Coordinates of C-alpha atoms and ligand atoms in Angstrom, one line a residue:
M770 CA 7.3 51.8 -15.5
L771 CA 5.5 48.7 -14.8
V772 CA 5.6 46.5 -11.7
V773 CA 4.5 42.9 -11.9
S774 CA 3.8 41.2 -8.5
P775 CA 3.1 37.5 -8.9
R776 CA 3.1 35.0 -6.1
W777 CA 5.8 32.9 -7.9
L778 CA 8.4 34.0 -10.3
W779 CA 10.6 31.5 -12.3
C780 CA 13.3 31.6 -14.9
A781 CA 15.9 29.1 -15.8
E782 CA 18.7 31.4 -14.7
T783 CA 17.5 32.2 -11.2
G784 CA 15.1 29.4 -10.4
L785 CA 11.8 29.7 -8.5
R786 CA 11.2 32.6 -6.2
E787 CA 8.2 33.5 -4.1
G788 CA 6.9 37.0 -3.3
A789 CA 9.3 38.9 -5.6
H790 CA 8.4 41.9 -7.7
L791 CA 9.6 42.5 -11.3
I792 CA 10.1 46.0 -12.6
V793 CA 9.9 46.9 -16.3
K794 CA 11.0 50.1 -17.9
G795 CA 10.6 50.5 -21.6
D796 CA 11.1 47.2 -23.2
R797 CA 13.5 45.8 -20.5
I798 CA 13.4 44.2 -17.1
V799 CA 15.3 46.6 -14.9
D800 CA 15.1 44.7 -11.5
V801 CA 13.6 41.9 -9.5
V802 CA 13.2 42.9 -5.9
A803 CA 12.0 41.2 -2.7
E804 CA 10.3 44.3 -1.2
R805 CA 7.3 45.9 -2.8
P806 CA 8.7 48.9 -4.6
T807 CA 7.2 52.3 -3.8
L808 CA 7.3 53.5 -7.4
D809 CA 4.9 55.5 -9.3
A810 CA 4.2 52.8 -11.8
E811 CA 1.4 50.8 -13.5
R812 CA 0.9 47.6 -11.4
I813 CA -0.2 44.1 -12.2
E814 CA -0.7 41.9 -9.1
L815 CA -2.0 38.4 -9.1
E816 CA -2.4 36.5 -5.9
D817 CA -1.9 33.0 -7.4
G818 CA 0.1 34.2 -10.3
L819 CA 3.2 32.4 -11.8
L820 CA 5.4 34.7 -13.8
T821 CA 7.8 33.2 -16.3
P822 CA 9.6 34.4 -19.4
G823 CA 7.1 34.3 -22.3
L824 CA 7.1 30.9 -24.0
I825 CA 8.9 30.5 -27.3
N826 CA 7.5 28.3 -30.0
L827 CA 10.6 27.2 -31.9
H828 CA 9.0 25.6 -34.9
N829 CA 5.6 26.4 -36.2
H830 CA 3.4 26.8 -39.3
A831 CA 0.7 28.8 -37.5
M832 CA -1.8 28.8 -40.3
S833 CA -1.7 25.0 -40.6
A834 CA -3.3 24.7 -37.2
P835 CA -6.8 25.9 -38.1
L836 CA -6.4 24.5 -41.7
F837 CA -5.8 20.9 -40.5
R838 CA -7.7 21.0 -37.3
G839 CA -9.8 17.8 -37.2
L840 CA -9.2 17.2 -40.8
A841 CA -5.8 15.6 -40.3
D842 CA -6.7 13.8 -37.0
D843 CA -7.7 10.2 -36.6
I844 CA -6.7 9.3 -40.1
R845 CA -7.7 5.8 -41.0
P846 CA -5.6 3.4 -43.1
D847 CA -7.6 4.0 -46.3
D848 CA -8.2 7.7 -45.9
L849 CA -5.0 8.8 -47.7
P850 CA -3.1 7.4 -50.7
G851 CA 0.3 7.8 -49.1
H852 CA 2.3 9.5 -46.3
I853 CA 0.3 12.3 -44.7
L854 CA 2.9 14.9 -45.4
F855 CA 2.9 14.2 -49.1
S856 CA -0.7 13.3 -49.7
L857 CA -2.4 15.9 -47.5
L858 CA -0.4 18.4 -45.5
M859 CA 1.9 19.8 -48.3
P860 CA -0.5 19.6 -51.2
L861 CA -3.4 21.2 -49.3
G862 CA -1.1 23.8 -47.9
N863 CA 0.0 24.7 -51.4
S864 CA -3.5 24.8 -52.9
V865 CA -4.9 26.9 -50.1
A866 CA -2.2 29.4 -50.8
D867 CA -3.6 29.7 -54.3
I868 CA -7.3 29.6 -53.3
L869 CA -7.3 32.4 -50.7
T870 CA -6.5 36.0 -51.4
P871 CA -3.5 37.4 -49.5
E872 CA -6.1 39.2 -47.2
A873 CA -7.9 36.0 -46.4
M874 CA -4.5 34.2 -45.8
G875 CA -3.8 37.0 -43.4
D876 CA -7.1 36.6 -41.6
A877 CA -6.5 32.8 -41.1
T878 CA -3.0 33.5 -40.0
E879 CA -4.0 36.2 -37.5
M880 CA -6.6 33.9 -35.9
A881 CA -3.8 31.4 -35.3
L882 CA -1.4 34.0 -34.0
L883 CA -4.1 35.3 -31.6
E884 CA -4.4 31.8 -30.1
C885 CA -0.6 31.6 -29.7
L886 CA -0.5 35.0 -27.9
M887 CA -3.5 34.3 -25.7
T888 CA -2.0 31.0 -24.5
G889 CA 1.3 32.5 -23.3
T890 CA 3.5 32.4 -26.3
T891 CA 5.5 35.6 -26.8
G892 CA 8.0 34.5 -29.4
M893 CA 7.6 32.2 -32.4
L894 CA 9.7 30.9 -35.3
D895 CA 7.3 30.3 -38.2
V896 CA 8.0 28.8 -41.6
W897 CA 5.4 30.1 -44.0
R898 CA 4.6 30.1 -47.7
H899 CA 5.3 33.2 -49.8
Q900 CA 1.6 33.9 -50.3
Q901 CA 1.3 34.3 -46.6
H902 CA 3.4 37.5 -46.5
A903 CA 0.7 39.3 -44.4
F904 CA 2.2 37.2 -41.5
V905 CA 4.7 39.9 -40.4
T906 CA 2.1 42.7 -40.3
R907 CA -0.5 40.6 -38.5
A908 CA 1.9 39.2 -36.0
T909 CA 3.4 42.6 -35.2
G910 CA 0.0 44.1 -35.0
L911 CA -0.9 41.6 -32.2
G912 CA 2.4 42.3 -30.5
L913 CA 3.9 38.8 -31.0
R914 CA 7.6 38.6 -31.5
T915 CA 8.4 36.5 -34.5
W916 CA 11.1 35.0 -36.6
S917 CA 9.7 34.5 -40.1
C918 CA 11.6 31.9 -42.1
P919 CA 9.8 31.7 -45.4
Y920 CA 9.9 28.3 -47.2
M921 CA 12.7 28.0 -49.7
Y922 CA 12.9 25.3 -52.4
T923 CA 15.1 24.3 -55.4
V924 CA 12.4 21.9 -56.6
P925 CA 9.1 23.4 -55.6
N926 CA 6.4 20.9 -56.6
L927 CA 5.7 17.8 -54.6
S928 CA 3.6 15.0 -55.9
M929 CA 3.4 11.2 -55.3
D930 CA 4.2 8.3 -57.5
A931 CA 1.9 5.3 -57.8
A932 CA 3.8 3.7 -54.9
G933 CA 3.0 6.7 -52.7
K934 CA 6.6 7.9 -52.7
P935 CA 7.3 11.6 -52.9
V936 CA 8.4 13.1 -56.2
W937 CA 9.9 16.6 -56.3
S938 CA 9.7 18.3 -59.6
G939 CA 9.3 21.7 -61.3
E940 CA 11.5 24.5 -62.5
D941 CA 14.4 25.5 -60.4
A942 CA 13.0 27.9 -57.8
S943 CA 16.3 28.6 -56.0
D944 CA 16.7 32.2 -57.1
R945 CA 13.0 33.0 -56.5
S946 CA 13.1 31.6 -53.0
F947 CA 16.4 33.3 -52.2
D948 CA 15.4 36.7 -53.6
F949 CA 12.1 36.6 -51.7
V950 CA 13.9 36.2 -48.3
M951 CA 16.6 38.7 -49.1
R952 CA 13.9 41.3 -50.1
L953 CA 11.8 40.5 -47.0
H954 CA 14.8 40.8 -44.8
A955 CA 15.7 44.2 -46.3
E956 CA 12.1 45.5 -45.9
R957 CA 10.9 44.0 -42.7
H958 CA 13.7 42.8 -40.5
Q959 CA 13.8 44.9 -37.3
G960 CA 16.4 43.1 -35.3
P961 CA 16.4 42.9 -31.5
D962 CA 14.8 46.3 -31.0
G963 CA 11.7 45.4 -32.9
L964 CA 9.3 42.5 -32.9
A965 CA 9.9 41.1 -36.4
S966 CA 12.9 39.2 -37.4
I967 CA 13.5 37.6 -40.8
G968 CA 15.4 34.4 -41.4
F969 CA 15.8 31.6 -44.0
G970 CA 13.5 28.6 -44.1
P971 CA 15.0 26.0 -46.6
H972 CA 12.3 23.3 -46.6
G973 CA 14.7 20.4 -46.3
P974 CA 18.0 18.8 -47.4
D975 CA 16.0 16.8 -50.1
S976 CA 14.2 19.8 -51.6
N977 CA 17.1 22.3 -51.6
S978 CA 20.2 21.8 -53.7
P979 CA 23.6 21.9 -52.0
E980 CA 24.3 25.1 -54.0
L981 CA 21.2 26.8 -52.5
L982 CA 22.0 25.6 -49.0
R983 CA 25.6 27.0 -49.3
R984 CA 24.2 30.3 -50.6
I985 CA 21.8 30.4 -47.6
D986 CA 24.8 29.7 -45.3
R987 CA 26.8 32.6 -46.6
A988 CA 23.9 35.1 -46.6
S989 CA 22.7 34.1 -43.2
R990 CA 26.2 34.6 -41.7
E991 CA 26.5 38.0 -43.3
L992 CA 23.1 39.1 -42.1
G993 CA 23.3 37.4 -38.7
A994 CA 20.0 35.7 -39.6
I995 CA 18.5 32.5 -38.3
V996 CA 18.2 29.4 -40.5
S997 CA 15.4 26.9 -39.9
I998 CA 15.3 23.6 -41.8
H999 CA 13.4 20.4 -41.5
C1000 CA 16.0 17.6 -41.1
A1001 CA 15.7 13.8 -40.6
Q1002 CA 12.0 14.3 -40.5
N1003 CA 11.0 11.1 -42.4
P1004 CA 12.7 8.1 -43.9
M1005 CA 11.9 9.3 -47.5
E1006 CA 13.9 12.4 -47.0
I1007 CA 16.8 10.5 -45.5
A1008 CA 16.8 8.0 -48.5
A1009 CA 16.6 10.9 -51.0
V1010 CA 19.6 12.6 -49.5
K1011 CA 21.6 9.4 -49.3
A1012 CA 20.8 8.6 -52.9
A1013 CA 21.8 12.1 -54.1
H1014 CA 24.8 12.8 -51.9
G1015 CA 25.8 9.5 -50.4
K1016 CA 25.5 10.6 -46.8
G1017 CA 23.0 11.2 -44.0
S1018 CA 20.9 14.4 -43.8
V1019 CA 22.8 15.8 -40.8
E1020 CA 26.2 15.2 -42.3
H1021 CA 25.0 16.7 -45.6
L1022 CA 23.9 19.9 -43.8
A1023 CA 27.3 20.1 -42.0
D1024 CA 29.0 19.9 -45.4
C1025 CA 26.8 22.8 -46.7
G1026 CA 27.8 24.9 -43.7
L1027 CA 24.4 24.6 -42.0
L1028 CA 25.4 22.8 -38.8
R1029 CA 26.3 25.6 -36.4
P1030 CA 24.9 28.1 -33.9
G1031 CA 22.0 30.0 -35.5
V1032 CA 20.7 26.9 -37.3
I1033 CA 17.6 25.2 -36.0
L1034 CA 16.8 21.7 -37.2
A1035 CA 13.1 20.9 -37.1
H1036 CA 12.3 17.4 -35.8
A1037 CA 15.4 15.3 -36.4
M1038 CA 12.9 12.6 -35.5
F1039 CA 14.9 9.9 -37.4
A1040 CA 18.4 11.1 -36.5
T1041 CA 20.7 8.5 -35.0
D1042 CA 22.4 9.0 -31.7
E1043 CA 25.6 9.9 -33.6
E1044 CA 23.8 12.5 -35.6
I1045 CA 22.2 14.1 -32.6
G1046 CA 25.7 14.2 -31.1
M1047 CA 26.9 16.0 -34.2
V1048 CA 24.2 18.6 -33.9
R1049 CA 25.1 19.1 -30.2
D1050 CA 28.8 19.4 -30.8
A1051 CA 28.3 21.9 -33.6
G1052 CA 26.1 24.1 -31.4
A1053 CA 23.1 23.9 -33.6
T1054 CA 19.6 23.3 -32.1
I1055 CA 16.8 20.7 -32.6
A1056 CA 13.2 21.9 -32.4
S1057 CA 11.1 18.9 -31.6
C1058 CA 7.3 18.9 -32.0
P1059 CA 5.8 16.0 -30.1
L1060 CA 2.1 16.4 -30.9
G1061 CA 2.6 16.7 -34.7
F1062 CA 4.1 13.2 -34.8
A1063 CA 1.7 11.8 -32.2
R1064 CA -1.1 12.7 -34.6
S1065 CA 0.5 10.3 -37.1
G1066 CA 1.0 7.6 -34.6
R1067 CA 4.7 8.2 -33.8
G1068 CA 6.5 9.2 -30.7
V1069 CA 9.4 11.7 -31.1
P1070 CA 12.5 10.4 -29.3
M1071 CA 12.1 12.9 -26.5
A1072 CA 13.9 10.9 -23.8
R1073 CA 16.9 10.5 -26.2
L1074 CA 16.9 14.2 -27.1
L1075 CA 16.8 15.3 -23.5
D1076 CA 19.6 12.9 -22.5
S1077 CA 21.8 13.8 -25.5
G1078 CA 22.7 17.2 -24.2
V1079 CA 21.8 18.8 -27.6
R1080 CA 20.2 22.3 -27.3
L1081 CA 16.5 21.6 -27.5
G1082 CA 13.5 23.7 -28.2
I1083 CA 9.9 22.7 -28.6
G1084 CA 7.5 23.7 -31.4
T1085 CA 3.9 23.1 -32.2
D1086 CA 4.4 22.5 -35.9
G1087 CA 0.9 23.8 -36.7
V1088 CA -0.9 21.0 -34.9
T1089 CA -1.8 22.7 -31.6
L1090 CA -0.8 26.3 -30.9
D1091 CA -0.8 26.0 -27.1
M1092 CA 2.7 25.5 -25.8
V1093 CA 1.5 24.2 -22.4
D1094 CA -0.2 21.3 -24.3
E1095 CA 2.9 20.7 -26.3
L1096 CA 5.2 20.7 -23.2
R1097 CA 2.9 18.2 -21.5
G1098 CA 3.1 16.0 -24.6
A1099 CA 6.9 16.2 -24.4
A1100 CA 6.9 15.3 -20.7
I1101 CA 4.6 12.3 -21.2
L1102 CA 6.9 11.0 -24.0
A1103 CA 10.1 11.5 -22.0
K1104 CA 8.7 9.7 -19.0
T1105 CA 7.1 6.7 -20.9
Q1106 CA 10.1 6.3 -23.2
S1107 CA 12.7 6.4 -20.4
G1108 CA 10.6 4.6 -17.8
K1109 CA 11.8 7.4 -15.4
P1110 CA 9.3 9.7 -13.7
S1111 CA 12.0 12.3 -13.4
A1112 CA 12.5 12.6 -17.2
G1113 CA 11.1 15.6 -18.9
S1114 CA 10.5 17.5 -15.7
A1115 CA 8.4 20.7 -15.8
E1116 CA 11.5 22.8 -15.1
R1117 CA 13.5 21.1 -17.8
L1118 CA 10.8 21.6 -20.5
L1119 CA 10.1 25.2 -19.4
T1120 CA 13.8 25.8 -19.8
A1121 CA 13.7 24.4 -23.3
A1122 CA 10.8 26.7 -24.2
T1123 CA 12.4 29.8 -22.7
R1124 CA 16.1 30.3 -22.2
D1125 CA 17.3 27.5 -24.5
S1126 CA 15.0 28.6 -27.4
A1127 CA 16.2 32.2 -26.9
D1128 CA 19.8 31.0 -27.1
A1129 CA 18.9 29.0 -30.2
L1130 CA 17.7 32.2 -31.8
Q1131 CA 20.9 33.9 -30.7
R1132 CA 19.0 36.2 -28.4
P1133 CA 20.4 36.0 -24.9
D1134 CA 18.3 39.1 -24.1
L1135 CA 15.2 36.9 -24.2
G1136 CA 13.9 33.9 -22.2
R1137 CA 15.1 35.2 -18.8
L1138 CA 13.8 37.3 -16.0
T1139 CA 17.1 39.0 -15.2
P1140 CA 17.8 42.7 -15.2
G1141 CA 18.6 43.9 -18.7
S1142 CA 16.6 41.2 -20.4
R1143 CA 13.7 42.2 -22.7
A1144 CA 10.4 42.1 -21.0
D1145 CA 8.6 39.3 -22.8
L1146 CA 6.6 37.7 -20.0
V1147 CA 3.6 35.6 -19.2
L1148 CA 1.7 35.5 -16.0
F1149 CA -0.3 32.4 -15.5
D1150 CA -3.3 32.4 -13.1
L1151 CA -3.1 29.3 -10.9
S1152 CA -6.1 30.1 -8.8
G1153 CA -8.5 27.7 -10.6
P1154 CA -9.6 24.3 -9.1
R1155 CA -7.4 22.4 -11.5
Y1156 CA -4.3 23.8 -9.7
Q1157 CA -5.4 23.7 -6.1
P1158 CA -3.6 23.3 -3.8
V1159 CA -0.3 24.2 -5.4
W1160 CA 2.7 22.1 -4.3
N1161 CA 4.9 23.3 -7.0
P1162 CA 3.7 25.9 -9.5
L1163 CA 5.8 24.7 -12.5
R1164 CA 4.6 21.1 -12.1
A1165 CA 1.0 22.4 -11.6
L1166 CA 1.2 24.2 -14.9
I1167 CA 2.8 21.5 -17.0
T1168 CA 0.9 18.5 -15.5
N1169 CA -2.5 20.1 -14.9
G1170 CA -2.5 23.5 -16.6
Q1171 CA -3.7 25.0 -19.8
G1172 CA -2.4 27.9 -21.9
S1173 CA -5.6 29.7 -21.7
D1174 CA -4.8 30.4 -18.0
A1175 CA -2.4 33.0 -19.3
H1176 CA -3.8 36.0 -17.4
T1177 CA -1.3 38.6 -18.6
V1178 CA 1.0 38.5 -21.7
I1179 CA 3.7 41.2 -22.2
T1180 CA 6.1 41.6 -25.1
A1181 CA 8.7 44.3 -25.4
G1182 CA 7.5 45.7 -22.1
E1183 CA 3.9 46.3 -23.5
V1184 CA 0.9 44.6 -22.0
R1185 CA -0.8 42.7 -24.9
V1186 CA -3.2 40.5 -22.9
R1187 CA -4.6 41.5 -19.6
D1188 CA -7.1 39.6 -17.5
R1189 CA -7.2 37.1 -20.4
K1190 CA -8.4 39.7 -22.8
L1191 CA -6.6 41.3 -25.8
V1192 CA -5.7 44.8 -24.8
R1193 CA -5.8 46.3 -28.3
G1194 CA -7.9 44.7 -31.0
D1195 CA -11.1 42.7 -31.2
A1196 CA -10.4 39.0 -30.6
A1197 CA -13.9 38.0 -31.5
A1198 CA -13.6 39.8 -34.9
V1199 CA -10.2 38.2 -35.6
T1200 CA -11.7 34.8 -34.8
R1201 CA -14.7 35.4 -37.1
R1202 CA -12.6 36.5 -40.0
G1203 CA -10.1 33.6 -39.6
R1204 CA -12.8 31.0 -39.4
A1205 CA -14.5 32.3 -42.5
A1206 CA -11.2 32.2 -44.4
I1207 CA -10.6 28.5 -43.4
E1208 CA -14.2 27.5 -44.2
Q1209 CA -13.8 29.0 -47.7
A1210 CA -10.5 27.2 -48.2
W1211 CA -11.9 23.9 -47.1
A1212 CA -14.9 24.2 -49.4
E1213 CA -12.8 25.1 -52.4
A1214 CA -10.0 22.6 -51.7
A1215 CA -12.6 19.8 -51.4
R1216 CA -14.1 20.8 -54.7
Q1217 CA -10.7 20.7 -56.4
G1218 CA -9.7 17.4 -54.8
A1219 CA -6.9 18.9 -52.7
I1220 CA -8.8 17.3 -49.8
P1221 CA -9.2 13.7 -50.9
A1222 CA -12.9 12.7 -51.4
S1223 CA -12.5 10.0 -48.7
L1224 CA -11.8 12.7 -46.2
A1225 CA -14.1 15.4 -47.5
S1226 CA -17.0 13.1 -47.1
Q1227 CA -16.2 12.7 -43.4
R1228 CA -16.9 16.2 -42.3
A1229 CA -19.4 16.2 -39.5
F1230 CA -22.6 18.0 -40.3
A1231 CA -21.3 18.6 -43.9
Ligands
LIG439 ZN1 7.5 22.0 -40.0

């Protein structure tokens, strides 16, 4: 038994409470009580603590964060020959998967996962390349709950033509992609009683054939598995789908069976109001990643998404890994786009990152602090000067806070981070190994030209 006694306790179902105590038995929350329980139990007490359900990162490529940190920021007009996705992010991601050994890929990934956990994320949907198969073992080892949705492609290779437009090519990889996920699911999927879940990650409606998408639809329904797909994420994708199928990306997904509960559309940045309405009415979810697009000079339509009534989750898309940062980015966009200070409130965005994301993953046992829910929790320490004095702890966290103020992180009832320290494992060693792997990848990618020379020459202190 474990008793957590914060000053404030919040979840979307029950709202904000002060002075309550939360009791955990096994991997479940068994009760929330007003009186200090006289149980023989392990206790965690924090005078200025805010206890919330653990944050869920609904769209991520964790390893991309350290890989592109600094490198993909502040890009100048002549730095890249085309769209950043096609001239840097995808090609470098692919070549690093060839450069690094599976072990080194695992090391880089683990460093990223460590950052997620230490900043209050307890659950994460990650879309990763097949060479990164150490992901499941490393995430589970740290105690992070994950939904792995490995990339799937019909046409696997992406290059650019002279005009900077994306060109997909290569042998049909549909069977290979599909078999990889089916095998991974058979071997590693644990379901609700474990930390690791396996789903399908078709890259997008332009890179996956309708046949592959329909096959994914059938298999995911049979397995009860999640599907994550990038959709309406850039004008090139939309044009390619229109040219090939004569319709918009969202409608195309609907025709392939992939607009329904259990399907999470990443970005939908360029979806029309009508298309967002289709996603909402079908019960699918949009995972929006504000900082990823801000990096490229674009604001995701956060105010429209929040107003539309679509189920919305927030992801970091491998740009930052700190969900508190990402939620603040979402709040700023919602307010500036709508002109309304009330838009993108702390409570609304925390709801997106907890209960609504749990529902998107079809896991009503997560994202809540109600009896019977799984004990995935984060206790933020609001005692520092940046929070004082506290008028409202949710606003203090989202407006002024930082993920590294996560004092205690619990998943499946087990304390993984306590007093800001990893309980099991050596955080410094994980960081050292991850950093070495990325340094090696950068050096070799620059030598091979996967980091364009114009960028490679810019490294500070190179
Ligand atoms: Zn993505």
